[in-house]
Coordinates of C-alpha atoms and ligand atoms in Angstrom, one line a residue:
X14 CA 27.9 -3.6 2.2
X15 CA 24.9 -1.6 2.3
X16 CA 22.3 -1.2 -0.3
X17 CA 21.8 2.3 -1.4
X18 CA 18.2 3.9 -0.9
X19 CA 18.0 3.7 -5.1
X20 CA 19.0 -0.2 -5.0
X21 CA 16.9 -0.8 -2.1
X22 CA 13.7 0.3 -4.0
X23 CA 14.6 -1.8 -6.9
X24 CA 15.0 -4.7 -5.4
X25 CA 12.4 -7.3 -5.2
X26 CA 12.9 -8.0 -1.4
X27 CA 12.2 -4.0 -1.2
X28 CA 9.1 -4.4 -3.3
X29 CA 7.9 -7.2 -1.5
X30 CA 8.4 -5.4 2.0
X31 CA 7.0 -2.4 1.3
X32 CA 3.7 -4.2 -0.2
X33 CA 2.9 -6.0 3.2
X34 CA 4.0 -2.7 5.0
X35 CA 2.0 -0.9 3.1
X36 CA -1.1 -3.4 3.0
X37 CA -0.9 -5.3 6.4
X38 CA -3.9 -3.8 8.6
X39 CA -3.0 -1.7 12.3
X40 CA -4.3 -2.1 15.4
X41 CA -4.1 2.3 16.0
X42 CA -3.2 1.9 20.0
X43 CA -3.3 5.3 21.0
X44 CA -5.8 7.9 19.7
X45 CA -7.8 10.9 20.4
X46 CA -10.8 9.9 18.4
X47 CA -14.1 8.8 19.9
X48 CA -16.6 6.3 19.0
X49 CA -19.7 8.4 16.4
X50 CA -21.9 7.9 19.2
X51 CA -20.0 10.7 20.6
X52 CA -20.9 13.3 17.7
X53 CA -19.2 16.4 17.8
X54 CA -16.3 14.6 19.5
X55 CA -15.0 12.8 17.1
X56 CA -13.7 15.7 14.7
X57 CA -13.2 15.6 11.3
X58 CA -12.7 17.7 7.9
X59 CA -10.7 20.2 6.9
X60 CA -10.9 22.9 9.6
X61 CA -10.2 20.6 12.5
X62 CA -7.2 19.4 10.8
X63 CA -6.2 23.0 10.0
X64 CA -6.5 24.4 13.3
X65 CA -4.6 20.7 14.6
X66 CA -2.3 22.2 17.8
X67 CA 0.7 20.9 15.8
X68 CA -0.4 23.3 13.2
X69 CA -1.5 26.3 15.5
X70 CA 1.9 26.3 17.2
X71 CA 3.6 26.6 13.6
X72 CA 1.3 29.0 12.7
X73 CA 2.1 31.5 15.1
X74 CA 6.1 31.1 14.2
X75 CA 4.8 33.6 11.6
X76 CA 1.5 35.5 13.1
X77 CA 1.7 38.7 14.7
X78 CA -1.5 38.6 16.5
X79 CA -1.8 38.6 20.0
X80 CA -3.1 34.7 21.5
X81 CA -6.1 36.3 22.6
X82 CA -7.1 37.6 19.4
X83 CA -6.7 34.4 17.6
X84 CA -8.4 32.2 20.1
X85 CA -11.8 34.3 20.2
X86 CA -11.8 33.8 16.7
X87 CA -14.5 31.3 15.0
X88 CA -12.6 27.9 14.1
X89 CA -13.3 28.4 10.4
X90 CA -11.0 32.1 10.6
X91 CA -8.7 30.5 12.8
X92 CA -8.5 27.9 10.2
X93 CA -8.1 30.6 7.4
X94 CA -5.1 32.3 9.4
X95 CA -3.5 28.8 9.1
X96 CA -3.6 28.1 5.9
X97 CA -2.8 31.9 5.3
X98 CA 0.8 31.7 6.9
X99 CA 1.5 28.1 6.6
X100 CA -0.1 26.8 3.0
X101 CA 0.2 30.2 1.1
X102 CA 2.7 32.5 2.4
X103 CA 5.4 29.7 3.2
X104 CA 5.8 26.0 1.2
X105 CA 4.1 23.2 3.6
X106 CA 6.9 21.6 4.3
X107 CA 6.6 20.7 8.1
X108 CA 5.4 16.8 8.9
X109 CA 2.3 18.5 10.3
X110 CA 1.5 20.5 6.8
X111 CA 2.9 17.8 4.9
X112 CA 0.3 15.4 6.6
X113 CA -2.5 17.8 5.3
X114 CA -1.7 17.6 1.9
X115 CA -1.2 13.8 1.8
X116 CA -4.5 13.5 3.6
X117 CA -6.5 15.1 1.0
X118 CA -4.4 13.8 -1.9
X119 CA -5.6 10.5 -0.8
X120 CA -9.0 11.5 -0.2
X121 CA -9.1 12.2 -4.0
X122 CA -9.3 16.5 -3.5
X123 CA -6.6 18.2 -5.9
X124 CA -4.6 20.0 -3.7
X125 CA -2.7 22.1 -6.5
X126 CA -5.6 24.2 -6.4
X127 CA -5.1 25.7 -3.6
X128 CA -8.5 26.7 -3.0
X129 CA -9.5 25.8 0.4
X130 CA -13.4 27.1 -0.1
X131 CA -13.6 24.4 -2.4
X132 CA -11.7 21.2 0.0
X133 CA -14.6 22.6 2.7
X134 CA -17.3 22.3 0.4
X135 CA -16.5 18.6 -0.5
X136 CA -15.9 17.7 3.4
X137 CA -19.7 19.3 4.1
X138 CA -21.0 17.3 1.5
X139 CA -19.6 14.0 3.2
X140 CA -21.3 11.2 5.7
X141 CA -19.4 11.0 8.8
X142 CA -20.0 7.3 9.0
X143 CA -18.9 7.0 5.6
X144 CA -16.2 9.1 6.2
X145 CA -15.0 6.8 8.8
X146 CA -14.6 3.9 6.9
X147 CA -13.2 5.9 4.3
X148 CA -10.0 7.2 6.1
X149 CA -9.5 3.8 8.1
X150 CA -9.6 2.2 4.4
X151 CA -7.1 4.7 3.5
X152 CA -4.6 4.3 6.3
X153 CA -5.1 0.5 6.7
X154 CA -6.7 0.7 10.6
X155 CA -8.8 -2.1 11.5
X156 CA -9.1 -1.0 15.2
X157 CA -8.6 2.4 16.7
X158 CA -8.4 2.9 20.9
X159 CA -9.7 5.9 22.2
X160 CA -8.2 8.0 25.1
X161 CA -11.3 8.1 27.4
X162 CA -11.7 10.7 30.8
X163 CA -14.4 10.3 33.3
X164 CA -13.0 13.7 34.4
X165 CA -14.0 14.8 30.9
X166 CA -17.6 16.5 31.5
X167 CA -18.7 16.5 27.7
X168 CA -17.7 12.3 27.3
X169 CA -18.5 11.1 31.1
X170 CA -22.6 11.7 30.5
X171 CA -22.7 9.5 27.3
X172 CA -20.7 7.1 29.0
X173 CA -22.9 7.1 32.0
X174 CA -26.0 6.9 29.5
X175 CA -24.9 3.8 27.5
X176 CA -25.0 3.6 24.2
X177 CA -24.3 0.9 21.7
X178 CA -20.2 0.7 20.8
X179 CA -19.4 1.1 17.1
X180 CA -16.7 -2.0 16.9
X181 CA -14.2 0.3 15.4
X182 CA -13.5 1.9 18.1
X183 CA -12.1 0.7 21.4
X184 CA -11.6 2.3 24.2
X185 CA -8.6 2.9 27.1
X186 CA -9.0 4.1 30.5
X187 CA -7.1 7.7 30.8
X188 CA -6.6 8.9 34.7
X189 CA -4.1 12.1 34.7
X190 CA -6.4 14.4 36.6
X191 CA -6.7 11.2 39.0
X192 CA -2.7 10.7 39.5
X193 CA -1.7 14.6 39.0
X194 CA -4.4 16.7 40.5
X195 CA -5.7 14.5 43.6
X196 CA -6.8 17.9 45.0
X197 CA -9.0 18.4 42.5
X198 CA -10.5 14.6 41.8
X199 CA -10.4 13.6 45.3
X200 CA -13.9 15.8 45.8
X201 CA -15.1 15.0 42.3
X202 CA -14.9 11.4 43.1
X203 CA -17.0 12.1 46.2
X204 CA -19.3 13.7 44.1
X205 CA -19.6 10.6 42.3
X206 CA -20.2 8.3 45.2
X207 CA -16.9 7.2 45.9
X208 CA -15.8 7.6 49.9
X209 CA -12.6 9.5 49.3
X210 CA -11.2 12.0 51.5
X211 CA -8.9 14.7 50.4
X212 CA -5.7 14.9 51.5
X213 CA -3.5 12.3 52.1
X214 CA -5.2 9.5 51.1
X215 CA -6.4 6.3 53.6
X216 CA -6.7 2.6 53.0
X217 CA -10.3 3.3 52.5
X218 CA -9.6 6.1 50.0
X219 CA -6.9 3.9 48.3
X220 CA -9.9 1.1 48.3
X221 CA -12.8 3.5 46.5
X222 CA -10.3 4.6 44.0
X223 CA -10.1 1.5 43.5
X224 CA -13.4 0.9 43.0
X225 CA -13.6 4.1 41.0
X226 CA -11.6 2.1 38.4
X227 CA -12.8 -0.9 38.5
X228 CA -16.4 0.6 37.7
X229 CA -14.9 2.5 35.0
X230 CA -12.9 -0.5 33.0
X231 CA -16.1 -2.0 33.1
X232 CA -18.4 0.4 31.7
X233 CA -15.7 1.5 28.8
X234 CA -14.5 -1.9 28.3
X235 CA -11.2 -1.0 28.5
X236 CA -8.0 -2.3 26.9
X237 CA -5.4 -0.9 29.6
X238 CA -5.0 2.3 31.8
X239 CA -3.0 5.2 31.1
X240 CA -1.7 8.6 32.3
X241 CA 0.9 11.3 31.1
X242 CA 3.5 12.2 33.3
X243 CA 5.6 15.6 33.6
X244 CA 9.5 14.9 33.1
X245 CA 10.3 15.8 36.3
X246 CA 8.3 12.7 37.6
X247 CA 10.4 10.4 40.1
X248 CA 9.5 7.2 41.2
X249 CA 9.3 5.8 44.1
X250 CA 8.8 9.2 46.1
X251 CA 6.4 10.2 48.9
X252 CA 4.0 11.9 47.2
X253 CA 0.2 11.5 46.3
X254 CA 1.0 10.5 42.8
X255 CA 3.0 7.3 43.4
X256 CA 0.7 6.2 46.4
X257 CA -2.1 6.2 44.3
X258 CA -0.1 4.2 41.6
X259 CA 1.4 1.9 44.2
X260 CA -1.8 1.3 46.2
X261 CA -4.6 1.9 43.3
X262 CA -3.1 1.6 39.9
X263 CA -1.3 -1.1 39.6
X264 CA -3.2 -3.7 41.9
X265 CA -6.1 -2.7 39.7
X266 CA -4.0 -3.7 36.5
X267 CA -2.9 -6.9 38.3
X268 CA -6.3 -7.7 39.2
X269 CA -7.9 -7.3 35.9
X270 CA -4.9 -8.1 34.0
X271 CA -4.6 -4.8 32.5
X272 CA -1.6 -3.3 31.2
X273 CA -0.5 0.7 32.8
X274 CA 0.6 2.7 29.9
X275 CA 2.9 5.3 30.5
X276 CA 4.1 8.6 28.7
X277 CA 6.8 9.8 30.0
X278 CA 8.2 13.4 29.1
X279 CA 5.9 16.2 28.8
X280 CA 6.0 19.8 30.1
X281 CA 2.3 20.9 29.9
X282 CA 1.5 24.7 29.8
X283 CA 5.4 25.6 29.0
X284 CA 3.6 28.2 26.9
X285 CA -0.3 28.5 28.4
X286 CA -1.2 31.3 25.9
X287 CA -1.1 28.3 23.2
X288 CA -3.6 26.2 25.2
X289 CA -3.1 22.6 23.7
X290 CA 0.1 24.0 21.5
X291 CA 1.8 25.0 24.2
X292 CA 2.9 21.5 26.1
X293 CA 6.8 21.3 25.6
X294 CA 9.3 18.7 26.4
X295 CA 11.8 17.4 28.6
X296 CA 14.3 14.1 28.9
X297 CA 12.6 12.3 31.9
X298 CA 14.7 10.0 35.0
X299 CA 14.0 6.4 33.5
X300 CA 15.3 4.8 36.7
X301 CA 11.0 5.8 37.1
X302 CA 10.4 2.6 34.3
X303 CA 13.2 0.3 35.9
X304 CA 11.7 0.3 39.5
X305 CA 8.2 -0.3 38.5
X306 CA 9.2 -2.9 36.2
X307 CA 11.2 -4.3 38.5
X308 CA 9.3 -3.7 41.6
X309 CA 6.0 -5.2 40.2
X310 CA 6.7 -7.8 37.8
X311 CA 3.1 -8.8 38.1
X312 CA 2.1 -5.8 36.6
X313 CA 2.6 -5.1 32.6
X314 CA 3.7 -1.3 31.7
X315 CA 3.2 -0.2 28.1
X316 CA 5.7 3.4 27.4
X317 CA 6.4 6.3 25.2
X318 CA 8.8 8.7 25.7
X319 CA 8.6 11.9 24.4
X320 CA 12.5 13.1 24.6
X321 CA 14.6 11.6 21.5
X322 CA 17.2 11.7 24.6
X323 CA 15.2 8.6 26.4
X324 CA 14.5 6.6 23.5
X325 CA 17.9 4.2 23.5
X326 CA 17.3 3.8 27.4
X327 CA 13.4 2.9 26.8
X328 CA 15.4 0.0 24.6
X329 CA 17.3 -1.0 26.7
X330 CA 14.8 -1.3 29.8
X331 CA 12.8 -3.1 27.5
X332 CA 15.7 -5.8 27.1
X333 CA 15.9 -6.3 30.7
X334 CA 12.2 -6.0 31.5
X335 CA 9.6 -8.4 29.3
X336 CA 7.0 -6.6 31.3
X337 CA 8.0 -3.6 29.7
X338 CA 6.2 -2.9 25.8
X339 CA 7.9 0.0 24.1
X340 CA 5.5 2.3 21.5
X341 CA 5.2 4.4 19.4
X342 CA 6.7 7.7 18.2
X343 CA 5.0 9.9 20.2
X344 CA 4.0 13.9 19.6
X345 CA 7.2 15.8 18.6
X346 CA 9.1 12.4 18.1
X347 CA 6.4 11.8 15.0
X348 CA 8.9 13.1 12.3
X349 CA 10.3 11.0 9.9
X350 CA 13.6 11.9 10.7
X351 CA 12.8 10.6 14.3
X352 CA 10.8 7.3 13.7
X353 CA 13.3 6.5 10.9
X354 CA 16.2 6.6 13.5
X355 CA 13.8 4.9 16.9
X356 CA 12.8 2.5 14.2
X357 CA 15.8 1.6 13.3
X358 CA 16.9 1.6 17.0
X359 CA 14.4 -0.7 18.7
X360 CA 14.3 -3.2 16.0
X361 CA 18.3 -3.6 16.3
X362 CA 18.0 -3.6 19.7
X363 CA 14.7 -5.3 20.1
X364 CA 13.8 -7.4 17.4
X365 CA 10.0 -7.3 16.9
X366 CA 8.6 -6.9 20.2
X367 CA 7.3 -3.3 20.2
X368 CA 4.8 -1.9 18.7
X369 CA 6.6 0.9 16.3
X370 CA 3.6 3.5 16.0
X371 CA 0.5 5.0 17.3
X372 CA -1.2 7.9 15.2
X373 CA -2.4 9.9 18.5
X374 CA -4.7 11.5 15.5
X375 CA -7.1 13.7 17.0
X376 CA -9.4 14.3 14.3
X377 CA -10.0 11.4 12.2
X378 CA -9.0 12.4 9.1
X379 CA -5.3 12.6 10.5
X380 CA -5.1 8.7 10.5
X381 CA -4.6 8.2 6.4
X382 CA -1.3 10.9 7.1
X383 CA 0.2 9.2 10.3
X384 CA 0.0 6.2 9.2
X385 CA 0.9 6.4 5.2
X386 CA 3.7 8.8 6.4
X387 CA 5.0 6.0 9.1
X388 CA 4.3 2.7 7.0
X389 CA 6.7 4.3 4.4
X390 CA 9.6 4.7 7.3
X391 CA 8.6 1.3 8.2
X392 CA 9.3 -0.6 5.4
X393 CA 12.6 1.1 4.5
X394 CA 14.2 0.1 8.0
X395 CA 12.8 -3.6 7.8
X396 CA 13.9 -3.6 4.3
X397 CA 17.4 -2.6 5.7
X398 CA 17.2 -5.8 8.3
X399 CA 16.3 -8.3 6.0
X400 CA 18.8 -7.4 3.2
X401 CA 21.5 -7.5 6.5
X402 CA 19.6 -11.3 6.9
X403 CA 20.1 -12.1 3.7
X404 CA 23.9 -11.5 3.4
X405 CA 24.4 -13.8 6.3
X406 CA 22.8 -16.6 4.3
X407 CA 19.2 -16.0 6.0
X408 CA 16.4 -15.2 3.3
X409 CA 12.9 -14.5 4.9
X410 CA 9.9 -16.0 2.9
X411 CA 7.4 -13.7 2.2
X412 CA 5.2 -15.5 5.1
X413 CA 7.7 -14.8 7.7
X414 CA 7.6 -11.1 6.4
X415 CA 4.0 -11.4 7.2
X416 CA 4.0 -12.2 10.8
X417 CA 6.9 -10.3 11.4
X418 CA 4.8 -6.9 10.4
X419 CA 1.7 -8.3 11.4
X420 CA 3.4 -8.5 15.0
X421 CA 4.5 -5.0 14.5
X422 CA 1.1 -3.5 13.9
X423 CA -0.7 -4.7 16.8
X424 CA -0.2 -8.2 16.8
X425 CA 3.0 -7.8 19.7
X426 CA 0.8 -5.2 21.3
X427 CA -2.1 -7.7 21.4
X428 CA -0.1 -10.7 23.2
X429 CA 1.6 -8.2 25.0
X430 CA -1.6 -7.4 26.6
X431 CA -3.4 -10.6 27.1
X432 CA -0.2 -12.7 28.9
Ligands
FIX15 O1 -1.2 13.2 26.4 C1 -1.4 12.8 25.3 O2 -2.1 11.7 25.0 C2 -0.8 13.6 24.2 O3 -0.8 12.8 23.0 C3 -1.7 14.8 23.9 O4 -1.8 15.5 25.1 C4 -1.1 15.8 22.9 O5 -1.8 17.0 23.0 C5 -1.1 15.3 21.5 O6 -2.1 15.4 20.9 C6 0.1 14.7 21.0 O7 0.1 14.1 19.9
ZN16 ZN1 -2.1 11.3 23.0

């Protein structure tokens, strides 16, 4: 029989859990935070988590003015219009207010008040370095990887001037405008030195893109490759997309030993007058996973899925494929209604060879939410499993508990990409 939610809690099994849950440090595999050596970048404080696109797309559930309007506005108004019509006119209770809330509740600010002049004045009076190792204290992150552009104009030039990597921060290799606008890179890579030539691409274009990544592992020292694909993606297919996966990407991945990380599902621009708000989604073809897995077993594919339609498929490609590492909860799936029930699904189904969560925090702060928020899911579906263990006569000790989370935050993930 199964233990209520109130006996679960009680339990000393359920305390133990939820302490190593709760305490055991994450690797954070997918982020949109940069290294400080970025500066303005890496955002942080109060109106960069107000004006969050998860929050701006709420926001205008309830604002009447027209996209235009609000955009040509300064981020601290913008930021004000938030907390207007989500904090103040309506409770908070979304995920993406809620993580507000619990983000400066742990950082100590009394949120009861209300008063967001004062929360700004405390965030202008902090160190950013400080700040830093503040939040990752507070979510228990040891590591956090970057998503890194060359195509990105603002981070390419400090990449290209070197500077000295704060160990916190690691970085990952992103390529979209490589794989889904060719017509577009192909003459910025030419730019860059690279003998490409537009169009449909040659054995000596396939070569320099190549080379274009090889150059570009190396200087960001990257942990794995990764691009963002539409749900309408097929693969294979005769288009520019999968030739430069099949004769670019993944031999680069094979040759360096690099994992290809995959997120499968979104509809950019459904709404373009959002900007960044307005990516929707769609249930993606995973017969796109099974033939790369199984036609290049050499190579390693890391995957998110942003439809809660593809997330028992994902599982079960993932039992048939060990080059295949499920993660996360990704964008619109990070609810706690949704990792509770892909939590629940992918340890049944797989064990504890995924990695359950990323935080995909774009401003810093974001972290202590995501992963206080998750950790708390966490714990209550592993609690679930072990009490199931235990009723068959199967008690874990407190140091299997250990490596079984440790392996769940980042410790699957790291063998995963090191094999
Ligand atoms: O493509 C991605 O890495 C997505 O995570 C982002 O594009 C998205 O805007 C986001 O922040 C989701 O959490
Ligand atoms: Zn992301």
């Amino acid at each position: 029989m199964k233990a209520t939610l109130a006996d679960v809690s009680r339990s000393p099994l359920a305390e133990q859990v939820e302490s190593i849950v709760m305490s055991t440090p994450v690797t954070d595999m997918h982020t949109h935070l940069y290294d400080p050596a970025f500066k303005e970048l890496l955002l942080w404080g109060i109106d960069d988590l107000l004006v969050y696109h998860y929050l701006v797309s709420e926001a205008f559930r309830y604002l009447d003015l027209p996209y235009d309007k609000f955009w040509s506005l300064s981020k601290t108004r913008q930021a004000d219009l938030v907390w207007e019509a989500l904090f103040l006119q309506h409770s908070p209770v979304s995920e993406a207010c809620r993580g507000v809330l619990t983000t400066l509740h742990s950082l100590g600010l009394d949120v009861k008040r209300r008063d967001l002049p004062a929360v700004r004045q405390w965030f202008a009076s902090q160190d950013v370095d400080a700040h830093i190792t503040r939040s990752m204290e507070l979510a228990g992150v040891r590591k956090m990887i970057m998503t890194n552009s060359p195509f990105d104009d603002l981070e390419r030039p400090v990449w290209e001037r070197g500077f000295r990597r704060d160990d916190r921060f690691a970085a990952a290799l992103r390529i979209d405008p490589l794989l889904l606008t060719w017509p577009e890179a192909a003459p910025q890579l030419a730019r860059w030195g690279y003998r490409v030539a537009a169009g449909v691409p040659s054995r000596k274009t396939f070569d320099e893109v190549r080379r274009f990544l090889a150059d570009w592992s190396q200087r960001l020292d990257a942990r794995y490759v990764m691009v963002s694909l539409p749900a309408d993606f097929a693969f294979p297919a005769r288009t520019i997309t999968t030739q430069l996966i099949e004769q670019a990407v993944l031999p680069h991945c094979r040759e360096h030993g690099m994992p290809f990380a995959l997120m499968l599902g979104v509809k950019r621009a459904a709404n373009p007058q959002l900007r960044l708000a307005g990516d929707g989604v769609g249930a993606s073809n995973l017969a796109v996973l099974q033939n790369l897995c199984a036609g290049y077993p050499e190579n390693k594919f890391l995957a998110t899925v942003l439809a809660r339609e593809n997330q028992h498929e994902l599982c079960v490609l993932a039992r048939k494929f060990r080059n295949l590492h499920p993660f996360g909860c990704w964008w619109f799936t990070n609810v706690p209604h949704l990792i509770d029930e892909i939590t629940r699904l992918r340890l049944e189904l797989l064990g504890l060879s995924f990695t359950p969560q990323h935080s995909d925090a774009r401003v810093l702060d974001q972290i202590i939410y995501k992963w206080q928020h998750s950790r708390r899911i966490i714990a209550r579906a592993l609690v679930d499993q072990y009490l199931a263990l235990a009723q068959t006569g199967w008690p874990v000790s407190r140091t299997e508990i250990e490596r079984d989370v440790s392996d769940l935050f980042g410790g699957a993930f790291e063998r995963f990409c090191q094999n």
